[in-house]
Amino acid sequence: MANSLSDCFRPRMHEPIGDAMPYSCVVDSDHMLRVRVQDLRPPMRLARPVAMPNNPTRYLVQRDVVVTDALKRRMAEIGVEEVWIRCEELAFLEDVIDPELGERQKEIYGNIRRNFERLSRVADAKLEFESFRSSLSNLFDYLRATPTGFLFLDKVQIFDDYLLTHSTNVSYLSLLLGMKLDWYLIKERPSLTPIRAKEVVSLGLGCLLHDIGKLRIPKGILDKPSRLTAEEMEVIRQHPSIGYKMVHGSIPTASAQVVLNHHQRWDGKGYPGPTPMNGETPPPLAGDKIHIFARIATICDVFDAATSKRVYSDAKPSVQVLSEMLKYNVGCFDPVVQQAFYEIVPPFPIGTLVTLTNGFRAAVVDYDPIHPCQPKVKPIQYPDGEACRYPDNREIDLSKGVGLQIHFQGEVDVRPFLFDRIPMAPEKSTLGHHSLISSSVRA
Ligand SMILES: [Fe+2]
Ligand SMILES: [Fe+2]
């Protein structure tokens, strides 16, 4: 009889107990559950390989490996945030998870890594724009053919070089958001034919390169674990202009706009700010004067930065970041873009392991943007660690007034972060300045 989470995932044969249907995980099962590394309990078994820190095309461990304490420590050290473990109860996930997506992302990561390494060594090295374009087109074609792929938001998770993983992830998110907003792209780019206006590969390219200017910022400032001084902030704030000079003329104008203006806020704040001309400073770029690709990049950039592990902060759960963005980033984002973003980014991605307010552990099994923080869940474990049996492990729709909500994701009490479907004009927060604002400066 299972009495801990680790027991629940210990590979074993089915063990019928009376008439009840037993909970079991079977060695050969492909069914998966998303678990944060700190929540791993030996001997859970990995359902997907875990990539090497320095090279995502190689693996630290293969799938089917049983997690030990040593492996768990190693994964935490290199910055792996989540892994997939086997769980027969979640068989249905197999229908919507496709490892192809990870392969396409890795191709892009490999490309950006090669190019950025060369640029770091050779100041005037040329970027391989065509290979970027081709790998982004491959990812775009994949996403177009796989409408449910976004539910997993499978980030590249390699901590050794934040700039590379962040660039890859922002690019991926921007493609998803751009596809969702195709009608808006047509509206906001009236000089182009509809077909050309909604073409998002240039958006993905701009996002892939959005922080390229950071290659020219001293590492000591970029990776400083403590708070930046005003002077250091000023140096970092140069990276959009530096990046723009690096790519201007070599990539499509729309992509270069992302590099220059991804820190430009909808309300006109942000940077790089207007350039004085003839002794006068024009008004700051704001609203729809900012290129729509840059507006899309801004929200993807802030979100990815805050959900990623940094040298000066831990990764936050998506629900926390989405909630904080509503409270503290008022005026940053184009409201139309923000609305669409909240529809495609689940606060609790499918497969996430959570604890409910009644103490049951459960897996998130569906996402409905109308009730973003009240997903359907499937209980898999009683509060005492016992595996749930039928009928207790039937799916529960938390939006149906069942008196339950999500309490913990991993160690984090997420109740303060649960939010309703976003209103078009979020209320201004009275809680004042918050670290998310400053972290977005370093995004
Ligand atoms: Fe940036
Ligand atoms: Fe960024």
PDB file of C-alpha atoms in Angstrom, residues 166-330:
ATOM      1  CA  HIS A 166      15.607  33.245 -22.825  1.00  0.00           C
ATOM      2  CA  SER A 167      16.000  34.263 -26.471  1.00  0.00           C
ATOM      3  CA  THR A 168      14.743  30.870 -27.636  1.00  0.00           C
ATOM      4  CA  ASN A 169      11.782  30.895 -25.269  1.00  0.00           C
ATOM      5  CA  VAL A 170      10.734  34.460 -26.051  1.00  0.00           C
ATOM      6  CA  SER A 171      10.892  33.630 -29.742  1.00  0.00           C
ATOM      7  CA  TYR A 172       8.705  30.561 -29.244  1.00  0.00           C
ATOM      8  CA  LEU A 173       6.143  32.431 -27.168  1.00  0.00           C
ATOM      9  CA  SER A 174       6.030  35.258 -29.698  1.00  0.00           C
ATOM     10  CA  LEU A 175       5.206  32.834 -32.505  1.00  0.00           C
ATOM     11  CA  LEU A 176       2.293  31.447 -30.486  1.00  0.00           C
ATOM     12  CA  LEU A 177       1.046  34.912 -29.625  1.00  0.00           C
ATOM     13  CA  GLY A 178       1.522  36.218 -33.156  1.00  0.00           C
ATOM     14  CA  MET A 179      -0.499  33.301 -34.520  1.00  0.00           C
ATOM     15  CA  LYS A 180      -3.267  33.978 -32.010  1.00  0.00           C
ATOM     16  CA  LEU A 181      -3.271  37.656 -33.007  1.00  0.00           C
ATOM     17  CA  ASP A 182      -3.226  37.207 -36.795  1.00  0.00           C
ATOM     18  CA  TRP A 183      -6.336  39.389 -37.166  1.00  0.00           C
ATOM     19  CA  TYR A 184      -4.657  42.158 -35.138  1.00  0.00           C
ATOM     20  CA  LEU A 185      -1.468  41.944 -37.185  1.00  0.00           C
ATOM     21  CA  ILE A 186      -3.553  42.513 -40.313  1.00  0.00           C
ATOM     22  CA  LYS A 187      -5.184  45.539 -38.679  1.00  0.00           C
ATOM     23  CA  GLU A 188      -1.955  46.997 -37.327  1.00  0.00           C
ATOM     24  CA  ARG A 189       0.019  46.515 -40.539  1.00  0.00           C
ATOM     25  CA  PRO A 190      -2.387  48.066 -43.064  1.00  0.00           C
ATOM     26  CA  SER A 191       0.263  48.769 -45.693  1.00  0.00           C
ATOM     27  CA  LEU A 192       0.823  45.028 -46.186  1.00  0.00           C
ATOM     28  CA  THR A 193      -1.390  42.415 -47.789  1.00  0.00           C
ATOM     29  CA  PRO A 194      -3.183  40.310 -45.134  1.00  0.00           C
ATOM     30  CA  ILE A 195      -1.023  37.309 -45.990  1.00  0.00           C
ATOM     31  CA  ARG A 196       2.185  39.281 -45.449  1.00  0.00           C
ATOM     32  CA  ALA A 197       0.853  41.186 -42.432  1.00  0.00           C
ATOM     33  CA  LYS A 198       0.241  38.024 -40.428  1.00  0.00           C
ATOM     34  CA  GLU A 199       3.545  36.416 -41.345  1.00  0.00           C
ATOM     35  CA  VAL A 200       5.191  35.825 -37.967  1.00  0.00           C
ATOM     36  CA  VAL A 201       8.580  34.344 -38.825  1.00  0.00           C
ATOM     37  CA  SER A 202      10.070  37.876 -38.811  1.00  0.00           C
ATOM     38  CA  LEU A 203       8.509  38.359 -35.376  1.00  0.00           C
ATOM     39  CA  GLY A 204      10.152  35.152 -34.141  1.00  0.00           C
ATOM     40  CA  LEU A 205      13.475  36.277 -35.650  1.00  0.00           C
ATOM     41  CA  GLY A 206      13.297  39.670 -33.942  1.00  0.00           C
ATOM     42  CA  CYS A 207      12.522  37.984 -30.624  1.00  0.00           C
ATOM     43  CA  LEU A 208      15.340  35.503 -31.061  1.00  0.00           C
ATOM     44  CA  LEU A 209      17.730  38.420 -31.428  1.00  0.00           C
ATOM     45  CA  HIS A 210      15.964  40.885 -29.116  1.00  0.00           C
ATOM     46  CA  ASP A 211      18.738  40.867 -26.484  1.00  0.00           C
ATOM     47  CA  ILE A 212      21.676  40.492 -28.892  1.00  0.00           C
ATOM     48  CA  GLY A 213      22.985  43.841 -27.619  1.00  0.00           C
ATOM     49  CA  LYS A 214      23.699  42.162 -24.273  1.00  0.00           C
ATOM     50  CA  LEU A 215      26.634  40.400 -25.927  1.00  0.00           C
ATOM     51  CA  ARG A 216      28.342  43.802 -25.711  1.00  0.00           C
ATOM     52  CA  ILE A 217      27.409  44.438 -22.058  1.00  0.00           C
ATOM     53  CA  PRO A 218      29.988  43.339 -19.438  1.00  0.00           C
ATOM     54  CA  LYS A 219      29.080  39.950 -17.971  1.00  0.00           C
ATOM     55  CA  GLY A 220      29.862  41.262 -14.495  1.00  0.00           C
ATOM     56  CA  ILE A 221      26.893  43.602 -14.783  1.00  0.00           C
ATOM     57  CA  LEU A 222      24.528  41.209 -16.574  1.00  0.00           C
ATOM     58  CA  ASP A 223      25.085  38.419 -14.075  1.00  0.00           C
ATOM     59  CA  LYS A 224      25.468  40.525 -10.952  1.00  0.00           C
ATOM     60  CA  PRO A 225      23.645  38.640  -8.206  1.00  0.00           C
ATOM     61  CA  SER A 226      22.885  41.730  -6.119  1.00  0.00           C
ATOM     62  CA  ARG A 227      20.920  44.869  -6.896  1.00  0.00           C
ATOM     63  CA  LEU A 228      22.264  46.984  -9.769  1.00  0.00           C
ATOM     64  CA  THR A 229      23.507  50.523  -9.138  1.00  0.00           C
ATOM     65  CA  ALA A 230      21.964  53.367 -11.120  1.00  0.00           C
ATOM     66  CA  GLU A 231      25.071  53.468 -13.349  1.00  0.00           C
ATOM     67  CA  GLU A 232      24.897  49.737 -14.018  1.00  0.00           C
ATOM     68  CA  MET A 233      21.189  50.021 -14.847  1.00  0.00           C
ATOM     69  CA  GLU A 234      22.096  52.723 -17.333  1.00  0.00           C
ATOM     70  CA  VAL A 235      24.635  50.422 -18.994  1.00  0.00           C
ATOM     71  CA  ILE A 236      22.071  47.625 -19.318  1.00  0.00           C
ATOM     72  CA  ARG A 237      19.538  50.023 -20.742  1.00  0.00           C
ATOM     73  CA  GLN A 238      21.880  50.527 -23.694  1.00  0.00           C
ATOM     74  CA  HIS A 239      21.369  46.983 -24.967  1.00  0.00           C
ATOM     75  CA  PRO A 240      18.391  47.662 -27.283  1.00  0.00           C
ATOM     76  CA  SER A 241      20.236  50.462 -29.094  1.00  0.00           C
ATOM     77  CA  ILE A 242      23.471  48.457 -29.262  1.00  0.00           C
ATOM     78  CA  GLY A 243      21.553  45.430 -30.567  1.00  0.00           C
ATOM     79  CA  TYR A 244      19.751  47.530 -33.141  1.00  0.00           C
ATOM     80  CA  LYS A 245      23.072  48.759 -34.527  1.00  0.00           C
ATOM     81  CA  MET A 246      24.264  45.137 -34.738  1.00  0.00           C
ATOM     82  CA  VAL A 247      21.308  43.889 -36.795  1.00  0.00           C
ATOM     83  CA  HIS A 248      20.002  46.989 -38.593  1.00  0.00           C
ATOM     84  CA  GLY A 249      20.152  46.491 -42.357  1.00  0.00           C
ATOM     85  CA  SER A 250      20.789  42.745 -42.054  1.00  0.00           C
ATOM     86  CA  ILE A 251      17.346  41.598 -40.937  1.00  0.00           C
ATOM     87  CA  PRO A 252      13.827  42.720 -41.896  1.00  0.00           C
ATOM     88  CA  THR A 253      12.915  46.175 -40.570  1.00  0.00           C
ATOM     89  CA  ALA A 254      10.082  44.687 -38.503  1.00  0.00           C
ATOM     90  CA  SER A 255      12.495  42.270 -36.790  1.00  0.00           C
ATOM     91  CA  ALA A 256      14.943  45.098 -36.062  1.00  0.00           C
ATOM     92  CA  GLN A 257      12.095  47.066 -34.456  1.00  0.00           C
ATOM     93  CA  VAL A 258      11.743  44.261 -31.903  1.00  0.00           C
ATOM     94  CA  VAL A 259      15.421  44.529 -31.031  1.00  0.00           C
ATOM     95  CA  LEU A 260      15.179  48.317 -30.611  1.00  0.00           C
ATOM     96  CA  ASN A 261      11.824  48.626 -28.832  1.00  0.00           C
ATOM     97  CA  HIS A 262      11.159  45.504 -26.766  1.00  0.00           C
ATOM     98  CA  HIS A 263      11.529  47.574 -23.574  1.00  0.00           C
ATOM     99  CA  GLN A 264       9.319  50.369 -24.870  1.00  0.00           C
ATOM    100  CA  ARG A 265       6.095  50.410 -22.868  1.00  0.00           C
ATOM    101  CA  TRP A 266       2.581  50.982 -24.197  1.00  0.00           C
ATOM    102  CA  ASP A 267       2.244  54.073 -21.952  1.00  0.00           C
ATOM    103  CA  GLY A 268       5.416  55.662 -23.357  1.00  0.00           C
ATOM    104  CA  LYS A 269       7.661  54.840 -20.430  1.00  0.00           C
ATOM    105  CA  GLY A 270      10.471  52.393 -20.867  1.00  0.00           C
ATOM    106  CA  TYR A 271      13.522  52.741 -23.043  1.00  0.00           C
ATOM    107  CA  PRO A 272      15.505  53.566 -25.183  1.00  0.00           C
ATOM    108  CA  GLY A 273      13.264  56.678 -25.251  1.00  0.00           C
ATOM    109  CA  PRO A 274      13.220  59.441 -27.849  1.00  0.00           C
ATOM    110  CA  THR A 275      16.365  60.837 -29.430  1.00  0.00           C
ATOM    111  CA  PRO A 276      16.663  64.652 -29.164  1.00  0.00           C
ATOM    112  CA  MET A 277      16.655  66.363 -32.560  1.00  0.00           C
ATOM    113  CA  ASN A 278      17.627  69.979 -33.258  1.00  0.00           C
ATOM    114  CA  GLY A 279      17.752  70.642 -29.542  1.00  0.00           C
ATOM    115  CA  GLU A 280      14.233  69.308 -28.966  1.00  0.00           C
ATOM    116  CA  THR A 281      13.115  66.013 -27.510  1.00  0.00           C
ATOM    117  CA  PRO A 282      10.160  64.488 -29.353  1.00  0.00           C
ATOM    118  CA  PRO A 283       7.430  62.706 -27.355  1.00  0.00           C
ATOM    119  CA  PRO A 284       8.252  59.139 -26.347  1.00  0.00           C
ATOM    120  CA  LEU A 285       7.183  56.264 -28.548  1.00  0.00           C
ATOM    121  CA  ALA A 286       3.892  54.948 -27.137  1.00  0.00           C
ATOM    122  CA  GLY A 287       0.723  53.025 -28.001  1.00  0.00           C
ATOM    123  CA  ASP A 288       0.324  51.962 -31.590  1.00  0.00           C
ATOM    124  CA  LYS A 289       3.335  54.049 -32.608  1.00  0.00           C
ATOM    125  CA  ILE A 290       5.377  51.125 -31.279  1.00  0.00           C
ATOM    126  CA  HIS A 291       5.678  48.392 -33.886  1.00  0.00           C
ATOM    127  CA  ILE A 292       3.173  45.620 -33.183  1.00  0.00           C
ATOM    128  CA  PHE A 293       5.983  43.038 -33.209  1.00  0.00           C
ATOM    129  CA  ALA A 294       7.764  44.959 -30.427  1.00  0.00           C
ATOM    130  CA  ARG A 295       4.512  45.128 -28.419  1.00  0.00           C
ATOM    131  CA  ILE A 296       4.200  41.344 -28.689  1.00  0.00           C
ATOM    132  CA  ALA A 297       7.853  40.879 -27.749  1.00  0.00           C
ATOM    133  CA  THR A 298       7.519  43.049 -24.625  1.00  0.00           C
ATOM    134  CA  ILE A 299       5.006  40.821 -22.838  1.00  0.00           C
ATOM    135  CA  CYS A 300       6.721  37.575 -23.873  1.00  0.00           C
ATOM    136  CA  ASP A 301      10.019  39.020 -22.626  1.00  0.00           C
ATOM    137  CA  VAL A 302       8.726  40.040 -19.186  1.00  0.00           C
ATOM    138  CA  PHE A 303       6.926  36.721 -18.688  1.00  0.00           C
ATOM    139  CA  ASP A 304       9.855  34.535 -19.665  1.00  0.00           C
ATOM    140  CA  ALA A 305      12.334  36.536 -17.585  1.00  0.00           C
ATOM    141  CA  ALA A 306      10.210  36.199 -14.438  1.00  0.00           C
ATOM    142  CA  THR A 307       9.455  32.489 -14.923  1.00  0.00           C
ATOM    143  CA  SER A 308      13.148  31.678 -15.447  1.00  0.00           C
ATOM    144  CA  LYS A 309      15.819  31.011 -12.879  1.00  0.00           C
ATOM    145  CA  ARG A 310      18.328  33.859 -12.759  1.00  0.00           C
ATOM    146  CA  VAL A 311      21.549  34.365 -10.883  1.00  0.00           C
ATOM    147  CA  TYR A 312      19.727  36.795  -8.609  1.00  0.00           C
ATOM    148  CA  SER A 313      16.304  35.116  -8.343  1.00  0.00           C
ATOM    149  CA  ASP A 314      14.522  31.786  -8.518  1.00  0.00           C
ATOM    150  CA  ALA A 315      12.037  30.904 -11.205  1.00  0.00           C
ATOM    151  CA  LYS A 316       8.484  31.785 -10.216  1.00  0.00           C
ATOM    152  CA  PRO A 317       5.453  29.646 -11.115  1.00  0.00           C
ATOM    153  CA  SER A 318       3.505  30.904 -14.138  1.00  0.00           C
ATOM    154  CA  VAL A 319       0.445  31.710 -12.018  1.00  0.00           C
ATOM    155  CA  GLN A 320       2.497  33.996  -9.780  1.00  0.00           C
ATOM    156  CA  VAL A 321       4.066  35.832 -12.702  1.00  0.00           C
ATOM    157  CA  LEU A 322       0.768  36.256 -14.549  1.00  0.00           C
ATOM    158  CA  SER A 323      -0.815  37.595 -11.371  1.00  0.00           C
ATOM    159  CA  GLU A 324       2.070  39.990 -10.679  1.00  0.00           C
ATOM    160  CA  MET A 325       2.072  41.235 -14.247  1.00  0.00           C
ATOM    161  CA  LEU A 326      -1.580  42.244 -13.814  1.00  0.00           C
ATOM    162  CA  LYS A 327      -0.841  44.067 -10.578  1.00  0.00           C
ATOM    163  CA  TYR A 328       2.531  45.658 -11.144  1.00  0.00           C
ATOM    164  CA  ASN A 329       2.991  46.092 -14.875  1.00  0.00           C
ATOM    165  CA  VAL A 330      -0.004  48.345 -15.403  1.00  0.00           C
TER     166      VAL A 330
END
